[in-house]
mmCIF file of C-alpha atoms in Angstrom:
data_model
loop_
_atom_site.group_PDB
_atom_site.id
_atom_site.type_symbol
_atom_site.label_atom_id
_atom_site.label_comp_id
_atom_site.label_asym_id
_atom_site.label_seq_id
_atom_site.Cartn_x
_atom_site.Cartn_y
_atom_site.Cartn_z
ATOM 1 C CA GLY A 1295 83.311 18.970 -148.965
ATOM 2 C CA ASN A 1296 84.400 21.757 -151.320
ATOM 3 C CA THR A 1297 84.435 25.459 -150.567
ATOM 4 C CA VAL A 1298 83.025 27.707 -153.298
ATOM 5 C CA ALA A 1299 83.206 31.506 -153.308
ATOM 6 C CA ILE A 1300 79.806 32.766 -154.472
ATOM 7 C CA PRO A 1301 79.727 36.139 -156.282
ATOM 8 C CA SER A 1302 77.687 38.644 -154.290
ATOM 9 C CA ASP A 1303 75.815 39.858 -157.371
ATOM 10 C CA PRO A 1304 76.091 37.245 -160.135
ATOM 11 C CA GLN A 1305 75.258 38.697 -163.550
ATOM 12 C CA SER A 1306 74.961 35.416 -165.429
ATOM 13 C CA ILE A 1307 73.563 32.276 -163.790
ATOM 14 C CA ILE A 1308 73.157 28.845 -165.345
ATOM 15 C CA ALA A 1309 71.082 26.188 -163.560
ATOM 16 C CA THR A 1310 70.739 22.619 -164.822
ATOM 17 C CA ASP A 1311 69.143 20.745 -161.890
ATOM 18 C CA ASN A 1312 65.416 20.409 -162.577
ATOM 19 C CA ARG A 1313 64.755 19.963 -158.841
ATOM 20 C CA ILE A 1314 65.639 23.608 -158.212
ATOM 21 C CA PHE A 1315 63.885 25.461 -161.047
ATOM 22 C CA THR A 1316 60.657 26.139 -159.140
ATOM 23 C CA THR A 1317 62.511 27.413 -156.079
ATOM 24 C CA LEU A 1318 64.667 29.719 -158.201
ATOM 25 C CA ALA A 1319 61.588 31.032 -160.002
ATOM 26 C CA GLU A 1320 59.801 31.692 -156.701
ATOM 27 C CA TRP A 1321 62.854 33.635 -155.539
ATOM 28 C CA ASP A 1322 62.947 35.679 -158.784
ATOM 29 C CA VAL A 1323 66.381 34.368 -159.729
ATOM 30 C CA GLU A 1324 67.126 35.329 -163.328
ATOM 31 C CA LEU A 1325 68.851 32.678 -165.416
ATOM 32 C CA SER A 1326 70.983 33.193 -168.506
ATOM 33 C CA GLY A 1327 71.036 29.503 -169.406
ATOM 34 C CA ALA A 1328 69.116 26.348 -168.499
ATOM 35 C CA PRO A 1329 67.865 23.077 -170.002
ATOM 36 C CA VAL A 1330 64.479 24.589 -170.824
ATOM 37 C CA ASP A 1331 63.445 21.357 -172.551
ATOM 38 C CA LEU A 1332 63.295 19.682 -169.110
ATOM 39 C CA MET A 1333 60.866 22.246 -167.718
ATOM 40 C CA PRO A 1334 57.299 20.912 -167.732
ATOM 41 C CA GLU A 1335 54.810 22.964 -169.714
ATOM 42 C CA GLY A 1336 51.770 24.097 -167.774
ATOM 43 C CA GLU A 1337 53.571 25.085 -164.584
ATOM 44 C CA ASP A 1338 52.853 28.804 -164.495
ATOM 45 C CA ILE A 1339 55.722 29.559 -162.139
ATOM 46 C CA LEU A 1340 58.229 28.248 -164.701
ATOM 47 C CA SER A 1341 56.870 30.398 -167.530
ATOM 48 C CA VAL A 1342 59.394 33.052 -166.452
ATOM 49 C CA TYR A 1343 62.034 30.704 -167.853
ATOM 50 C CA ILE A 1344 60.156 28.775 -170.548
ATOM 51 C CA ASP A 1345 58.803 31.902 -172.250
ATOM 52 C CA ASN A 1346 61.961 33.974 -171.821
ATOM 53 C CA PRO A 1347 63.788 34.311 -175.170
ATOM 54 C CA ASP A 1348 66.870 35.686 -173.404
ATOM 55 C CA ILE A 1349 67.597 32.344 -171.699
ATOM 56 C CA GLU A 1350 69.960 30.173 -173.728
ATOM 57 C CA ASN A 1351 68.466 26.682 -173.923
ATOM 58 C CA ILE A 1352 70.900 23.885 -173.072
ATOM 59 C CA GLY A 1353 68.338 21.379 -174.342
ATOM 60 C CA ASN A 1354 68.158 18.130 -172.424
ATOM 61 C CA HIS A 1355 70.624 15.805 -170.757
ATOM 62 C CA ARG A 1356 70.738 13.343 -173.646
ATOM 63 C CA GLU A 1357 72.071 15.813 -176.231
ATOM 64 C CA PRO A 1358 72.932 18.990 -174.322
ATOM 65 C CA ASP A 1359 74.264 22.116 -175.979
ATOM 66 C CA LEU A 1360 77.295 22.562 -173.729
ATOM 67 C CA GLU A 1361 78.386 25.555 -175.811
ATOM 68 C CA VAL A 1362 75.935 27.584 -173.703
ATOM 69 C CA PHE A 1363 78.428 27.338 -170.833
ATOM 70 C CA VAL A 1364 80.733 29.450 -172.997
ATOM 71 C CA THR A 1365 78.323 31.804 -174.752
ATOM 72 C CA ALA A 1366 76.321 32.694 -171.627
ATOM 73 C CA ALA A 1367 79.577 33.639 -169.853
ATOM 74 C CA PRO A 1368 78.277 32.479 -166.449
ATOM 75 C CA ASP A 1369 79.782 33.635 -163.202
ATOM 76 C CA LEU A 1370 77.637 31.131 -161.263
ATOM 77 C CA ILE A 1371 76.667 27.587 -162.275
ATOM 78 C CA LEU A 1372 74.272 25.372 -160.298
ATOM 79 C CA ASN A 1373 74.750 21.898 -161.728
ATOM 80 C CA GLY A 1374 73.084 18.660 -160.684
ATOM 81 C CA GLN A 1375 70.589 15.852 -161.272
ATOM 82 C CA ARG A 1376 70.840 14.591 -164.861
ATOM 83 C CA PHE A 1377 73.671 16.997 -165.709
ATOM 84 C CA THR A 1378 76.023 15.713 -163.020
ATOM 85 C CA GLN A 1379 77.537 13.408 -165.642
ATOM 86 C CA TYR A 1380 78.778 16.464 -167.558
ATOM 87 C CA GLU A 1381 80.582 18.158 -164.668
ATOM 88 C CA LYS A 1382 84.065 17.452 -166.029
ATOM 89 C CA ASP A 1383 83.075 18.701 -169.501
ATOM 90 C CA ILE A 1384 81.506 21.851 -168.077
ATOM 91 C CA ARG A 1385 84.500 22.623 -165.893
ATOM 92 C CA GLY A 1386 86.681 22.335 -168.986
ATOM 93 C CA LEU A 1387 84.648 25.076 -170.673
ATOM 94 C CA ILE A 1388 84.580 27.666 -167.894
ATOM 95 C CA GLY A 1389 87.205 29.879 -166.356
ATOM 96 C CA ASP A 1390 88.563 29.858 -162.826
ATOM 97 C CA ASP A 1391 86.438 32.892 -161.959
ATOM 98 C CA THR A 1392 83.172 30.999 -162.481
ATOM 99 C CA ALA A 1393 81.638 29.671 -159.253
ATOM 100 C CA PHE A 1394 80.579 26.053 -159.786
ATOM 101 C CA VAL A 1395 78.108 24.636 -157.250
ATOM 102 C CA ASN A 1396 77.259 20.934 -157.321
ATOM 103 C CA THR A 1397 73.563 20.646 -156.436
ATOM 104 C CA ASP A 1398 73.290 16.898 -156.895
ATOM 105 C CA ILE A 1399 71.968 14.870 -153.981
ATOM 106 C CA ASP A 1400 73.215 11.600 -152.521
ATOM 107 C CA ILE A 1401 70.315 9.196 -152.067
ATOM 108 C CA GLU A 1402 72.657 6.214 -151.943
ATOM 109 C CA ASN A 1403 73.754 7.105 -148.418
ATOM 110 C CA ASN A 1404 70.947 9.378 -147.188
ATOM 111 C CA THR A 1405 67.172 9.525 -147.501
ATOM 112 C CA ILE A 1406 65.764 11.743 -150.205
ATOM 113 C CA ASP A 1407 64.003 14.017 -147.697
ATOM 114 C CA GLU A 1408 67.281 14.667 -145.853
ATOM 115 C CA GLU A 1409 69.014 15.484 -149.106
ATOM 116 C CA LEU A 1410 66.228 17.795 -150.315
ATOM 117 C CA ARG A 1411 66.424 19.714 -147.038
ATOM 118 C CA ALA A 1412 70.195 20.062 -147.482
ATOM 119 C CA LEU A 1413 69.747 21.196 -151.100
ATOM 120 C CA THR A 1414 67.186 23.833 -150.109
ATOM 121 C CA THR A 1415 69.483 25.063 -147.339
ATOM 122 C CA LEU A 1416 72.327 25.300 -149.868
ATOM 123 C CA LEU A 1417 70.196 27.383 -152.246
ATOM 124 C CA GLY A 1418 69.202 29.649 -149.377
ATOM 125 C CA ASP A 1419 72.867 30.214 -148.547
ATOM 126 C CA VAL A 1420 73.820 30.830 -152.194
ATOM 127 C CA PHE A 1421 71.152 33.493 -152.731
ATOM 128 C CA GLY A 1422 70.890 34.943 -149.230
ATOM 129 C CA ARG A 1423 67.401 33.474 -148.825
ATOM 130 C CA GLN A 1424 67.951 31.547 -145.619
ATOM 131 C CA ALA A 1425 64.596 32.523 -144.121
ATOM 132 C CA GLU A 1426 62.719 31.481 -147.262
ATOM 133 C CA ALA A 1427 64.637 28.201 -147.355
ATOM 134 C CA GLU A 1428 63.707 27.471 -143.746
ATOM 135 C CA GLN A 1429 60.044 28.117 -144.574
ATOM 136 C CA LEU A 1430 60.177 25.792 -147.588
ATOM 137 C CA ILE A 1431 61.669 23.069 -145.406
ATOM 138 C CA ALA A 1432 59.006 23.602 -142.742
ATOM 139 C CA ASP A 1433 56.269 23.343 -145.389
ATOM 140 C CA PHE A 1434 57.906 20.211 -146.779
ATOM 141 C CA ASP A 1435 58.056 18.580 -143.351
ATOM 142 C CA ALA A 1436 54.407 19.440 -142.730
ATOM 143 C CA SER A 1437 53.415 17.823 -146.034
ATOM 144 C CA ILE A 1438 55.260 14.627 -145.083
ATOM 145 C CA GLU A 1439 53.438 14.566 -141.751
ATOM 146 C CA ARG A 1440 50.068 15.000 -143.480
ATOM 147 C CA ALA A 1441 50.808 12.204 -145.942
ATOM 148 C CA ALA A 1442 52.027 9.862 -143.205
ATOM 149 C CA GLU A 1443 48.925 10.521 -141.118
ATOM 150 C CA ALA A 1444 46.635 9.870 -144.093
ATOM 151 C CA TYR A 1445 48.336 6.600 -145.040
ATOM 152 C CA ASP A 1446 47.202 3.239 -143.691
ATOM 153 C CA PRO A 1447 50.122 0.715 -143.561
ATOM 154 C CA GLU A 1448 47.691 -1.985 -144.642
ATOM 155 C CA TRP A 1449 47.422 -0.280 -148.014
ATOM 156 C CA SER A 1450 49.941 -1.620 -150.516
ATOM 157 C CA VAL A 1451 51.594 0.731 -152.993
ATOM 158 C CA VAL A 1452 52.969 0.318 -156.512
ATOM 159 C CA GLY A 1453 55.230 2.998 -157.994
ATOM 160 C CA LEU A 1454 55.081 3.352 -161.772
ATOM 161 C CA LEU A 1455 57.191 5.319 -164.210
ATOM 162 C CA ALA A 1456 56.005 6.164 -167.716
ATOM 163 C CA SER A 1457 58.800 6.913 -170.155
ATOM 164 C CA GLY A 1458 59.161 6.570 -173.908
ATOM 165 C CA GLY A 1459 55.789 4.910 -174.290
ATOM 166 C CA SER A 1460 56.430 2.199 -171.709
ATOM 167 C CA ILE A 1461 55.330 1.828 -168.092
ATOM 168 C CA ASN A 1462 57.809 0.336 -165.628
ATOM 169 C CA TYR A 1463 57.502 -0.783 -162.037
ATOM 170 C CA VAL A 1464 59.663 1.304 -159.715
ATOM 171 C CA ALA A 1465 61.198 -0.768 -156.960
ATOM 172 C CA PRO A 1466 61.113 0.694 -153.431
ATOM 173 C CA SER A 1467 64.144 2.727 -152.380
ATOM 174 C CA THR A 1468 65.575 2.940 -155.917
ATOM 175 C CA GLY A 1469 65.721 5.730 -158.458
ATOM 176 C CA ARG A 1470 65.636 9.497 -158.140
ATOM 177 C CA ALA A 1471 62.149 10.194 -156.810
ATOM 178 C CA ILE A 1472 59.396 7.583 -156.684
ATOM 179 C CA GLY A 1473 61.300 4.681 -155.132
ATOM 180 C CA PRO A 1474 62.787 6.710 -152.245
ATOM 181 C CA VAL A 1475 59.300 7.919 -151.260
ATOM 182 C CA TYR A 1476 58.640 4.423 -149.908
ATOM 183 C CA ASP A 1477 61.285 5.057 -147.248
ATOM 184 C CA VAL A 1478 60.182 8.589 -146.409
ATOM 185 C CA LEU A 1479 56.552 7.594 -145.838
ATOM 186 C CA ASP A 1480 57.204 3.980 -144.777
ATOM 187 C CA LEU A 1481 54.965 2.663 -147.556
ATOM 188 C CA THR A 1482 54.090 -1.008 -147.910
ATOM 189 C CA PRO A 1483 55.202 -2.360 -151.322
ATOM 190 C CA ALA A 1484 52.565 -4.240 -153.288
ATOM 191 C CA LEU A 1485 55.166 -6.327 -155.110
ATOM 192 C CA ASP A 1486 58.196 -8.217 -153.871
ATOM 193 C CA ARG A 1487 60.387 -8.137 -156.953
ATOM 194 C CA GLU A 1488 63.072 -6.120 -158.656
ATOM 195 C CA GLY A 1489 61.936 -3.091 -160.609
ATOM 196 C CA SER A 1490 63.398 -0.541 -162.971
ATOM 197 C CA THR A 1491 66.358 1.422 -161.641
ATOM 198 C CA ASN A 1492 66.903 3.379 -164.865
ATOM 199 C CA HIS A 1493 64.883 6.491 -164.119
ATOM 200 C CA ARG A 1494 66.579 8.927 -166.455
#
């Protein structure tokens, strides 16, 4: 519901939402700061960020180095996912001339696929990549169709999340990724019980 004026040629961009890193890398968006610790090793596309010594590392969402929002002097910030909780702190560190874009998604009131389409559209608008965003969405929709066609409703599904040495059951419809997939693909849960909702 907010209107944000995006600089036409941002010189310093910080992105914190790990859902958007791959898209930004594919679009050759240079970052001055990011939580590099959240970027998975082994994804070649992200090596442009992981192996770039010029990117100031914010660390991770548990103990972030928020000073980067000062030292990197950003004129555009894309903030979301695990860093949404720091929005007030970040806004307190930046000036009025810095464009702050909230990239978090609302899976409480909408399905995750709807929100991911909206997020991709937003990124396309921010970087003038509307055509590329439309293609990503089309590819995404096609992948959902393929998965739905390959799935037999008689098959039951269990979502699991490994974190900190433990494996937890992910209840359908809950969490940031695995649980909502049940709704997108209309999967049949194997268990009828509460599961972990702490997917941080």
